[in-house]
């Protein structure tokens, strides 16, 4: 059995189709007719965009409108004015079109790959896909096509790009296997939307797999079995049937109120990164958006988005939600999220440095622009503002004062906005946990960001394999921090949500119910699972579990106990 990362749930049983890319090797050469070489580049980019638009149209049918925008994002990358200008400068200096285009793409790939943020790394994969497509046209090489894959196919590739997936007949594909990729890659997202089981980052799978051999993949566990025997086939066929029944059971929770077994009602909302993600939240039966990560609007630009551009994006999300809550987090950059055009200085320890609310309060023109856009958008829905990475009361007060200034400006201009817009904070630092009672007096709501809260509380970087064993919300120190935050919110009479990954963890849910969490903000695919899990607990039952957990001394003890009681 081989092991990879399960990125799209389900069990796939079928025959392997090895998707091998043709070589794009070339010998870089100097050119003298730079005018003709520039024209050759432009023609290649034009042909790439035409082909990609056809792929987008195909994806719109097989996956949906939002997924089609992934391919249109590739068109935007290929047509990026800054990049094309720089490529043409290299050509004018005598470099061939292939080398010029590749070197600029590689520069962006290096920038996006250097971060620890998975979503930013995905941009590197998008640029890599564009580079491959344009180079193939320049070199006259045919790229791999999966349009003719027969029924019952498991695609096996070193890297499966969105452009390759755009051409498949999804009814014929029962699984996806790759050597590279992650849960946040666009290919993984497309696999989930198409409901195709997928396992990525399987070491050596291209060498191990044989064309047309039978294989089994488990997109949840990441298990891969090549050439299975009869016993394994029977076992996984039965498991697949069980999984389909479980999915049908989850559908019973669609359209239901999110409530515990004893009737306490909770908010179950979604995390999004762009306005169209709100469509997914609604389709998944989410009850709104608990976290709109606005930094991705900035990452998709080569300069700071204008107030009007931001306003239109926030307004779009608000209109999609039709009155359901939309919590917009102000710009959270720094740490592992860099935006090159903002010129952030390199820091020895960026996670402890000039980031998030600290950066925004010192760059008031940028911050005012964003806040004005959010305030204007609040006239079109149930919008709230949330400040990230709060560590002291002064930050909250300064942010709120700025909002009040901008409200006064908008009133004078006669511009509509929600006078009673709620302003909350992310409690994701150890300091915010320790002074949660003070911060609660300054905030309309809390949202616990368990990813950063865990890292800051345990002084452990989850990307560092040497200390990753410490990175868990089930660490006693983190649990006590979460408990103190929820208790402070309850004492102040304000709602408290959680938008970190722990909000969807079945082992965490009884603890969160007992602590007093009022809102769960999760990824769209997790909505029905979390709703079902919440429905299986009473407050008394959750309290009994929590009492035992809080008496234990180690993460291992807590995990072992929770495995015996989680339903």
Coordinates of C-alpha atoms in Angstrom, one line a residue:
X1 CA 0.0 0.0 0.0
X2 CA 1.2 3.5 -0.9
X3 CA 0.3 6.6 1.1
X4 CA -0.4 10.2 -0.1
X5 CA -2.6 13.1 1.0
X6 CA -6.3 12.6 0.6
X7 CA -7.7 15.8 -0.9
X8 CA -11.1 14.7 -2.2
X9 CA -13.1 12.2 -0.3
X10 CA -14.5 8.9 -1.6
X11 CA -13.2 5.6 -2.8
X12 CA -12.2 5.1 -6.4
X13 CA -11.8 1.7 -8.0
X14 CA -10.7 1.6 -11.6
X15 CA -7.9 1.3 -14.2
X16 CA -4.8 3.5 -14.3
X17 CA -4.3 5.9 -17.1
X18 CA -0.8 7.4 -17.0
X19 CA -0.9 11.0 -18.0
X20 CA 2.7 11.7 -19.1
X21 CA 3.6 15.2 -20.2
X22 CA 5.7 15.7 -23.4
X23 CA 9.1 17.2 -22.9
X24 CA 9.3 21.0 -23.1
X25 CA 13.1 21.1 -23.2
X26 CA 14.7 23.6 -25.5
X27 CA 18.1 25.3 -26.1
X28 CA 17.9 29.0 -25.2
X29 CA 19.2 31.1 -28.1
X30 CA 19.9 34.7 -28.9
X31 CA 17.6 36.4 -31.4
X32 CA 18.4 39.4 -33.7
X33 CA 14.9 40.0 -35.1
X34 CA 13.3 41.0 -31.8
X35 CA 10.2 42.4 -33.5
X36 CA 9.4 39.0 -35.0
X37 CA 10.2 37.2 -31.7
X38 CA 7.9 39.6 -29.8
X39 CA 5.1 38.8 -32.3
X40 CA 5.7 35.1 -31.9
X41 CA 5.3 35.5 -28.1
X42 CA 2.1 37.6 -28.5
X43 CA 0.6 35.0 -30.9
X44 CA 1.4 32.2 -28.5
X45 CA -0.2 34.1 -25.6
X46 CA -3.3 34.8 -27.8
X47 CA -3.6 31.1 -28.8
X48 CA -3.1 30.0 -25.1
X49 CA -5.9 32.4 -24.0
X50 CA -8.2 31.1 -26.8
X51 CA -7.6 27.5 -25.7
X52 CA -8.0 28.3 -22.1
X53 CA -11.3 30.1 -22.6
X54 CA -12.6 26.9 -24.3
X55 CA -11.4 25.0 -21.2
X56 CA -13.3 27.5 -19.0
X57 CA -16.4 26.9 -21.0
X58 CA -16.0 23.2 -20.6
X59 CA -15.4 23.6 -16.8
X60 CA -18.5 25.7 -16.5
X61 CA -20.5 22.7 -17.7
X62 CA -18.7 20.0 -15.7
X63 CA -18.0 21.9 -12.5
X64 CA -19.7 25.3 -12.4
X65 CA -19.3 29.0 -13.0
X66 CA -16.9 29.6 -10.2
X67 CA -14.6 26.8 -11.1
X68 CA -14.5 28.1 -14.7
X69 CA -13.0 31.3 -13.2
X70 CA -9.9 29.2 -12.3
X71 CA -9.1 29.0 -16.0
X72 CA -10.0 32.6 -16.6
X73 CA -7.5 33.4 -13.8
X74 CA -4.9 31.7 -16.0
X75 CA -5.9 34.0 -18.9
X76 CA -5.4 37.0 -16.5
X77 CA -1.9 35.7 -15.6
X78 CA -0.9 35.2 -19.2
X79 CA -2.2 38.7 -20.1
X80 CA -0.8 40.5 -17.1
X81 CA 0.6 43.8 -18.4
X82 CA 3.5 43.9 -16.0
X83 CA 4.7 40.4 -16.8
X84 CA 4.3 40.8 -20.6
X85 CA 6.1 44.1 -20.5
X86 CA 9.0 42.5 -18.6
X87 CA 9.1 39.5 -21.0
X88 CA 9.2 41.8 -24.0
X89 CA 12.1 43.8 -22.4
X90 CA 14.0 40.5 -22.2
X91 CA 13.2 39.7 -25.8
X92 CA 14.4 43.2 -26.9
X93 CA 17.7 42.4 -25.1
X94 CA 18.1 39.4 -27.4
X95 CA 16.6 36.5 -25.5
X96 CA 14.3 34.1 -27.3
X97 CA 10.6 34.1 -26.4
X98 CA 10.8 30.8 -24.6
X99 CA 13.6 31.8 -22.3
X100 CA 12.1 35.3 -21.7
X101 CA 8.7 34.0 -20.8
X102 CA 10.0 31.1 -18.7
X103 CA 12.3 33.3 -16.7
X104 CA 9.5 35.8 -15.8
X105 CA 7.2 32.9 -14.8
X106 CA 9.9 31.4 -12.7
X107 CA 10.4 34.6 -10.9
X108 CA 6.7 34.7 -9.9
X109 CA 6.7 31.0 -9.0
X110 CA 9.7 31.6 -6.7
X111 CA 7.9 34.5 -5.0
X112 CA 4.7 32.6 -4.4
X113 CA 6.4 29.4 -3.4
X114 CA 8.5 31.0 -0.8
X115 CA 5.6 31.5 1.6
X116 CA 4.2 29.0 4.0
X117 CA 0.7 29.9 3.1
X118 CA -0.9 27.1 1.0
X119 CA -3.3 29.5 -0.8
X120 CA -0.4 31.7 -1.9
X121 CA 1.5 28.6 -3.0
X122 CA -1.4 27.7 -5.2
X123 CA -0.7 30.9 -7.2
X124 CA 2.7 29.4 -8.0
X125 CA 1.0 26.3 -9.4
X126 CA -1.3 28.5 -11.5
X127 CA 1.7 30.4 -13.0
X128 CA 3.4 27.0 -13.6
X129 CA 0.4 25.8 -15.5
X130 CA 0.4 29.0 -17.6
X131 CA 4.1 28.6 -18.3
X132 CA 3.6 25.1 -19.5
X133 CA 0.8 26.0 -21.8
X134 CA 2.5 29.0 -23.4
X135 CA 5.8 27.1 -23.8
X136 CA 4.1 24.2 -25.4
X137 CA 2.6 26.5 -28.0
X138 CA 6.0 28.3 -28.6
X139 CA 7.7 24.9 -29.0
X140 CA 4.9 23.3 -31.1
X141 CA 4.4 20.5 -28.5
X142 CA 1.1 18.9 -27.8
X143 CA 0.2 18.8 -24.1
X144 CA -1.4 15.8 -22.5
X145 CA -5.2 15.5 -23.1
X146 CA -7.5 13.4 -21.0
X147 CA -10.7 14.0 -23.1
X148 CA -10.7 10.4 -24.4
X149 CA -10.2 8.7 -21.0
X150 CA -12.5 5.6 -21.0
X151 CA -15.1 4.9 -18.2
X152 CA -13.7 3.7 -15.0
X153 CA -10.4 5.6 -15.3
X154 CA -8.1 6.6 -12.5
X155 CA -5.8 9.4 -13.8
X156 CA -2.2 9.1 -12.6
X157 CA 0.1 12.1 -13.2
X158 CA 3.1 13.7 -11.8
X159 CA 1.1 16.9 -11.5
X160 CA -2.5 17.3 -12.6
X161 CA -3.2 20.8 -13.6
X162 CA -6.5 22.6 -13.9
X163 CA -6.0 22.8 -17.7
X164 CA -5.8 19.0 -17.8
X165 CA -8.9 18.5 -15.6
X166 CA -10.8 21.0 -17.7
X167 CA -10.8 18.6 -20.6
X168 CA -12.0 15.4 -18.9
X169 CA -15.4 13.8 -19.1
X170 CA -16.0 13.6 -15.3
X171 CA -18.4 10.7 -15.7
X172 CA -15.6 8.5 -16.9
X173 CA -13.1 9.4 -14.1
X174 CA -13.3 7.5 -10.8
X175 CA -10.1 8.7 -9.2
X176 CA -7.1 10.9 -9.4
X177 CA -3.5 10.1 -8.3
X178 CA -0.6 12.6 -8.4
X179 CA 3.0 12.8 -7.1
X180 CA 2.6 16.5 -6.2
X181 CA -0.3 18.7 -5.0
X182 CA -2.1 19.7 -1.8
X183 CA -5.6 20.1 -0.4
X184 CA -5.7 23.8 -1.4
X185 CA -4.5 23.3 -5.0
X186 CA -6.9 24.3 -7.7
X187 CA -6.8 20.7 -9.0
X188 CA -7.8 19.4 -5.5
X189 CA -10.6 22.0 -5.4
X190 CA -11.9 20.9 -8.9
X191 CA -11.7 17.2 -7.8
X192 CA -13.9 18.0 -4.8
X193 CA -16.4 20.0 -6.9
X194 CA -16.6 17.2 -9.5
X195 CA -16.9 14.7 -6.7
X196 CA -13.9 12.6 -7.9
X197 CA -11.8 10.8 -5.2
X198 CA -8.3 12.1 -5.3
X199 CA -5.0 11.4 -3.5
X200 CA -2.0 13.7 -4.1
X201 CA 1.6 13.8 -3.0
X202 CA 2.1 10.1 -3.5
X203 CA 5.9 9.6 -3.7
X204 CA 7.0 7.7 -6.8
X205 CA 3.5 6.9 -8.0
X206 CA 4.4 7.5 -11.7
X207 CA 7.2 4.9 -11.5
X208 CA 5.1 2.4 -9.4
X209 CA 1.9 2.5 -11.4
X210 CA 1.4 0.7 -14.7
X211 CA -0.9 1.8 -17.5
X212 CA -4.3 -0.1 -17.4
X213 CA -3.6 -1.8 -14.1
X214 CA -6.4 -1.9 -11.5
X215 CA -6.0 0.4 -8.5
X216 CA -7.9 1.4 -5.4
X217 CA -7.7 4.9 -3.9
X218 CA -9.2 6.3 -0.7
X219 CA -9.5 10.1 -1.0
X220 CA -10.1 10.5 2.7
X221 CA -7.2 8.4 4.2
X222 CA -4.8 8.9 1.3
X223 CA -4.3 5.1 0.9
X224 CA -3.4 3.8 -2.5
X225 CA -3.4 0.1 -3.5
X226 CA -2.0 -0.9 -6.9
X227 CA -3.0 -4.3 -8.4
X228 CA -5.3 -5.2 -5.5
X229 CA -6.3 -8.8 -4.8
X230 CA -9.8 -10.1 -4.6
X231 CA -10.1 -9.7 -0.8
X232 CA -9.0 -6.0 -1.1
X233 CA -11.5 -5.4 -4.0
X234 CA -14.4 -6.8 -2.0
X235 CA -13.4 -4.8 1.1
X236 CA -13.2 -1.5 -0.7
X237 CA -16.2 -2.1 -2.8
X238 CA -18.2 -2.6 0.4
X239 CA -16.6 0.5 1.9
X240 CA -17.6 2.5 -1.1
X241 CA -21.2 1.5 -0.7
X242 CA -21.1 2.4 3.0
X243 CA -19.7 5.8 2.2
X244 CA -22.4 6.5 -0.4
X245 CA -25.0 5.6 2.3
X246 CA -23.3 7.9 4.8
X247 CA -23.4 10.8 2.2
X248 CA -27.1 10.2 1.7
X249 CA -27.5 10.3 5.5
X250 CA -25.8 13.7 5.6
X251 CA -28.2 15.1 3.1
X252 CA -30.9 14.7 5.6
X253 CA -29.4 17.7 7.5
X254 CA -29.6 20.0 4.5
X255 CA -32.1 22.8 5.2
X256 CA -32.2 22.0 8.9
X257 CA -31.5 24.3 11.8
X258 CA -28.0 23.8 13.4
X259 CA -28.9 22.7 16.9
X260 CA -27.7 20.4 19.6
X261 CA -29.7 17.3 20.7
X262 CA -31.2 19.3 23.5
X263 CA -32.3 22.2 21.2
X264 CA -29.6 24.9 21.6
X265 CA -29.3 26.7 18.3
X266 CA -25.9 27.6 16.8
X267 CA -24.7 29.6 13.8
X268 CA -23.0 27.4 11.2
X269 CA -21.2 29.7 8.6
X270 CA -18.4 29.4 6.1
X271 CA -14.9 30.7 5.5
X272 CA -14.3 32.3 2.1
X273 CA -11.5 33.9 0.1
X274 CA -13.3 35.7 -2.6
X275 CA -16.9 36.8 -3.4
X276 CA -17.8 33.8 -5.6
X277 CA -16.9 31.5 -2.7
X278 CA -20.1 32.8 -1.1
X279 CA -22.0 30.9 -3.8
X280 CA -20.4 27.7 -2.5
X281 CA -21.3 28.6 1.0
X282 CA -24.9 29.0 0.0
X283 CA -24.9 25.8 -2.0
X284 CA -23.4 23.9 0.9
X285 CA -26.3 25.1 3.1
X286 CA -24.1 27.5 5.1
X287 CA -25.9 30.1 7.2
X288 CA -23.6 33.0 6.1
X289 CA -19.9 33.8 6.1
X290 CA -17.9 33.9 9.3
X291 CA -14.6 34.9 7.7
X292 CA -14.0 36.7 4.4
X293 CA -10.2 36.7 3.9
X294 CA -9.7 40.0 2.0
X295 CA -6.0 39.6 1.4
X296 CA -6.7 37.4 -1.6
X297 CA -8.3 40.4 -3.4
X298 CA -4.9 42.2 -2.9
X299 CA -2.9 39.1 -4.0
X300 CA -4.7 39.0 -7.3
X301 CA -3.5 42.5 -8.2
X302 CA -0.3 44.1 -9.2
X303 CA -1.2 47.3 -7.3
X304 CA -3.5 48.1 -4.3
X305 CA -7.1 47.6 -5.3
X306 CA -9.1 50.8 -5.4
X307 CA -12.0 51.6 -3.1
X308 CA -14.4 51.1 -6.0
X309 CA -12.8 47.7 -6.8
X310 CA -13.0 46.5 -3.2
X311 CA -16.5 47.9 -2.7
X312 CA -17.8 46.0 -5.7
X313 CA -16.3 42.7 -4.4
X314 CA -17.7 43.1 -0.9
X315 CA -21.0 44.2 -2.3
X316 CA -21.1 41.2 -4.5
X317 CA -20.5 38.8 -1.6
X318 CA -23.2 40.6 0.5
X319 CA -25.8 40.3 -2.4
X320 CA -25.0 36.6 -2.9
X321 CA -25.7 36.0 0.8
X322 CA -29.1 37.8 0.6
X323 CA -29.1 39.1 4.2
X324 CA -27.2 36.3 5.8
X325 CA -24.2 37.5 7.9
X326 CA -21.0 38.4 6.2
X327 CA -18.0 39.0 8.4
X328 CA -15.2 40.8 6.5
X329 CA -11.7 40.5 8.0
X330 CA -9.5 43.5 7.2
X331 CA -6.3 43.0 5.4
X332 CA -4.2 40.3 7.1
X333 CA -0.7 40.3 5.5
X334 CA 2.8 39.7 6.8
X335 CA 3.9 36.5 8.4
X336 CA 3.6 33.9 5.6
X337 CA 1.5 36.2 3.4
X338 CA 3.5 38.6 1.3
X339 CA 2.2 41.0 -1.4
X340 CA 5.2 42.0 -3.4
X341 CA 3.9 45.4 -4.6
X342 CA 3.4 46.6 -1.0
X343 CA 7.1 46.3 -0.4
X344 CA 7.0 44.7 3.0
X345 CA 10.5 44.8 4.6
X346 CA 12.2 41.4 5.2
X347 CA 12.0 40.5 8.9
X348 CA 13.9 38.0 10.9
X349 CA 10.7 36.8 12.5
X350 CA 7.7 38.0 10.4
X351 CA 5.2 36.1 12.4
X352 CA 6.1 38.3 15.4
X353 CA 6.5 41.4 13.3
X354 CA 4.8 44.1 11.2
X355 CA 1.7 42.3 10.1
X356 CA -2.2 42.4 10.0
X357 CA -3.7 45.1 12.2
X358 CA -0.3 46.5 13.0
X359 CA 0.5 47.1 9.3
X360 CA -3.0 48.6 8.6
X361 CA -2.9 51.1 11.5
X362 CA 0.5 52.4 10.3
X363 CA -0.7 52.5 6.6
X364 CA -3.8 54.6 7.1
X365 CA -4.5 55.5 3.5
X366 CA -4.7 51.8 2.6
X367 CA -6.7 50.9 5.7
X368 CA -9.1 53.8 5.2
X369 CA -9.7 52.8 1.6
X370 CA -10.6 49.3 2.7
X371 CA -12.8 50.4 5.6
X372 CA -14.7 52.8 3.4
X373 CA -15.4 50.1 0.9
X374 CA -16.7 47.7 3.6
X375 CA -18.9 50.4 5.1
X376 CA -20.4 51.2 1.7
X377 CA -21.0 47.5 1.1
X378 CA -22.8 47.2 4.4
X379 CA -25.8 49.0 2.8
X380 CA -26.3 45.9 0.7
X381 CA -26.4 43.2 3.3
X382 CA -25.7 42.0 6.9
X383 CA -22.0 43.0 6.9
X384 CA -19.6 43.1 9.9
X385 CA -16.0 44.2 10.2
X386 CA -13.3 42.1 11.9
X387 CA -9.8 43.2 12.9
X388 CA -7.1 40.4 12.8
X389 CA -4.2 39.6 15.2
X390 CA -5.3 41.8 18.1
X391 CA -2.9 41.9 21.0
X392 CA -4.0 44.9 23.0
X393 CA -7.0 47.2 23.7
X394 CA -5.3 50.2 22.0
X395 CA -5.5 48.4 18.6
X396 CA -9.2 47.9 18.9
X397 CA -9.9 51.4 20.0
X398 CA -7.8 52.9 17.2
X399 CA -9.5 50.8 14.6
X400 CA -13.0 51.6 15.9
X401 CA -12.1 55.3 16.0
X402 CA -11.1 55.2 12.4
X403 CA -14.4 53.5 11.5
X404 CA -16.3 56.3 13.2
X405 CA -14.3 59.0 11.3
X406 CA -15.2 57.3 8.0
X407 CA -18.8 57.0 9.0
X408 CA -18.9 60.8 9.6
X409 CA -17.4 61.3 6.1
X410 CA -19.9 59.1 4.5
X411 CA -22.8 60.8 6.2
X412 CA -21.6 64.2 5.0
X413 CA -21.4 62.8 1.4
X414 CA -24.9 61.2 1.7
X415 CA -23.5 57.8 1.1
X416 CA -25.5 54.9 2.5
X417 CA -24.1 52.4 5.1
X418 CA -25.2 50.4 8.1
X419 CA -25.1 52.8 11.1
X420 CA -25.1 49.8 13.4
X421 CA -22.4 47.8 11.7
X422 CA -20.8 45.3 14.1
X423 CA -17.0 45.5 14.8
X424 CA -15.3 42.4 16.1
X425 CA -11.8 41.0 16.5
X426 CA -9.9 37.8 15.8
X427 CA -8.7 36.3 19.1
X428 CA -5.7 34.4 17.7
X429 CA -2.8 35.5 19.9
X430 CA -1.9 34.4 23.4
X431 CA -2.2 38.1 24.6
X432 CA -5.8 38.3 23.3
X433 CA -6.6 35.2 25.3
X434 CA -5.1 36.5 28.5
X435 CA -6.9 39.9 28.3
X436 CA -10.1 38.5 26.6
X437 CA -12.2 40.1 29.4
X438 CA -10.8 43.6 28.5
X439 CA -11.1 43.1 24.8
X440 CA -14.7 41.9 25.2
X441 CA -15.6 45.4 26.5
X442 CA -14.3 46.9 23.3
X443 CA -15.8 44.4 20.8
X444 CA -19.1 43.4 19.4
X445 CA -18.0 39.8 18.9
X446 CA -15.0 37.5 19.0
X447 CA -13.8 35.0 16.4
X448 CA -11.2 32.5 17.6
X449 CA -8.6 31.8 14.9
X450 CA -7.3 28.4 16.2
X451 CA -4.6 28.1 13.5
X452 CA -2.6 31.1 14.7
X453 CA -3.8 30.8 18.4
X454 CA -2.3 27.3 18.5
X455 CA 1.0 28.4 16.9
X456 CA 1.4 31.5 19.2
X457 CA 0.3 29.7 22.4
X458 CA 2.6 26.7 21.8
X459 CA 5.4 28.8 20.1
X460 CA 5.4 26.1 17.4
X461 CA 5.3 26.6 13.6
X462 CA 3.2 23.9 12.1
X463 CA 5.4 24.0 9.0
X464 CA 8.4 23.0 11.0
X465 CA 8.6 19.2 11.2
X466 CA 10.8 19.4 14.3
X467 CA 8.1 21.1 16.4
X468 CA 4.9 20.1 14.6
X469 CA 4.2 17.5 17.3
X470 CA 3.4 20.5 19.5
X471 CA 1.0 22.1 17.1
X472 CA -2.5 20.9 18.1
X473 CA -5.6 22.6 19.5
X474 CA -5.9 19.6 21.8
X475 CA -2.9 20.7 23.7
X476 CA -4.0 21.6 27.3
X477 CA -2.6 25.1 27.0
X478 CA -4.6 25.8 23.8
X479 CA -7.8 24.4 25.2
X480 CA -7.5 26.5 28.3
X481 CA -6.9 29.6 26.2
X482 CA -10.0 28.8 24.1
X483 CA -12.0 28.3 27.2
X484 CA -11.0 31.6 28.7
X485 CA -11.9 33.4 25.5
X486 CA -15.4 31.9 25.3
X487 CA -16.0 32.6 29.0
X488 CA -15.0 36.2 28.7
X489 CA -17.3 36.6 25.7
X490 CA -20.2 35.0 27.6
X491 CA -19.6 37.3 30.6
X492 CA -19.7 40.4 28.4
X493 CA -22.8 39.1 26.5
X494 CA -21.2 39.0 23.1
X495 CA -21.2 36.1 20.6
X496 CA -18.0 34.1 20.1
X497 CA -17.2 32.1 17.0
X498 CA -14.4 30.0 15.7
X499 CA -13.0 30.2 12.2
X500 CA -9.9 28.0 12.5
X501 CA -9.7 24.4 11.3
X502 CA -10.6 23.1 14.8
X503 CA -14.2 24.3 14.3
X504 CA -14.9 21.3 12.1
X505 CA -13.0 18.7 14.1
X506 CA -15.4 16.1 15.6
X507 CA -13.1 15.7 18.6
X508 CA -13.2 19.5 19.3
X509 CA -17.0 20.0 18.9
X510 CA -18.2 18.7 22.3
X511 CA -15.5 20.8 24.0
X512 CA -16.6 23.9 22.0
X513 CA -20.2 23.3 22.8
X514 CA -19.4 23.0 26.5
X515 CA -17.1 26.1 26.5
X516 CA -19.9 28.2 25.1
X517 CA -19.0 28.8 21.5
X518 CA -22.0 30.3 19.6
X519 CA -20.8 30.1 16.0
X520 CA -18.8 27.6 13.9
X521 CA -17.2 28.9 10.7
X522 CA -15.9 26.1 8.5
X523 CA -15.1 25.2 4.9
X524 CA -18.2 24.8 2.7
X525 CA -17.8 21.0 2.3
X526 CA -17.8 20.5 6.1
X527 CA -21.2 22.2 6.8
X528 CA -23.4 19.2 6.8
X529 CA -20.9 17.0 8.7
X530 CA -20.5 19.6 11.4
X531 CA -24.3 20.1 11.6
X532 CA -24.8 16.4 12.1
X533 CA -22.0 16.2 14.7
X534 CA -23.5 19.1 16.7
X535 CA -26.9 17.5 16.6
X536 CA -25.5 14.4 18.4
X537 CA -24.5 16.2 21.6
X538 CA -26.4 17.5 24.5
X539 CA -24.9 20.3 26.7
X540 CA -24.8 17.9 29.7
X541 CA -23.0 15.2 27.6
X542 CA -20.5 17.7 26.2
X543 CA -19.9 19.0 29.8
X544 CA -19.1 15.5 31.0
X545 CA -16.6 15.0 28.2
X546 CA -15.1 18.5 28.8
X547 CA -14.7 17.9 32.6
X548 CA -12.7 14.8 31.9
X549 CA -10.6 16.4 29.2
X550 CA -9.7 19.4 31.4
X551 CA -8.5 17.0 34.1
X552 CA -6.0 15.4 31.7
X553 CA -2.4 16.6 31.5
X554 CA -1.2 15.8 27.9
X555 CA -2.3 16.1 24.3
X556 CA -1.9 12.3 23.9
X557 CA -4.1 11.5 26.9
X558 CA -6.8 13.9 25.6
X559 CA -6.7 12.5 22.1
X560 CA -6.9 8.9 23.4
X561 CA -9.9 9.7 25.6
X562 CA -11.8 11.7 22.9
X563 CA -11.4 8.8 20.5
X564 CA -13.4 6.6 22.9
X565 CA -16.3 9.1 23.2
X566 CA -16.6 11.1 20.0
X567 CA -19.7 9.9 18.0

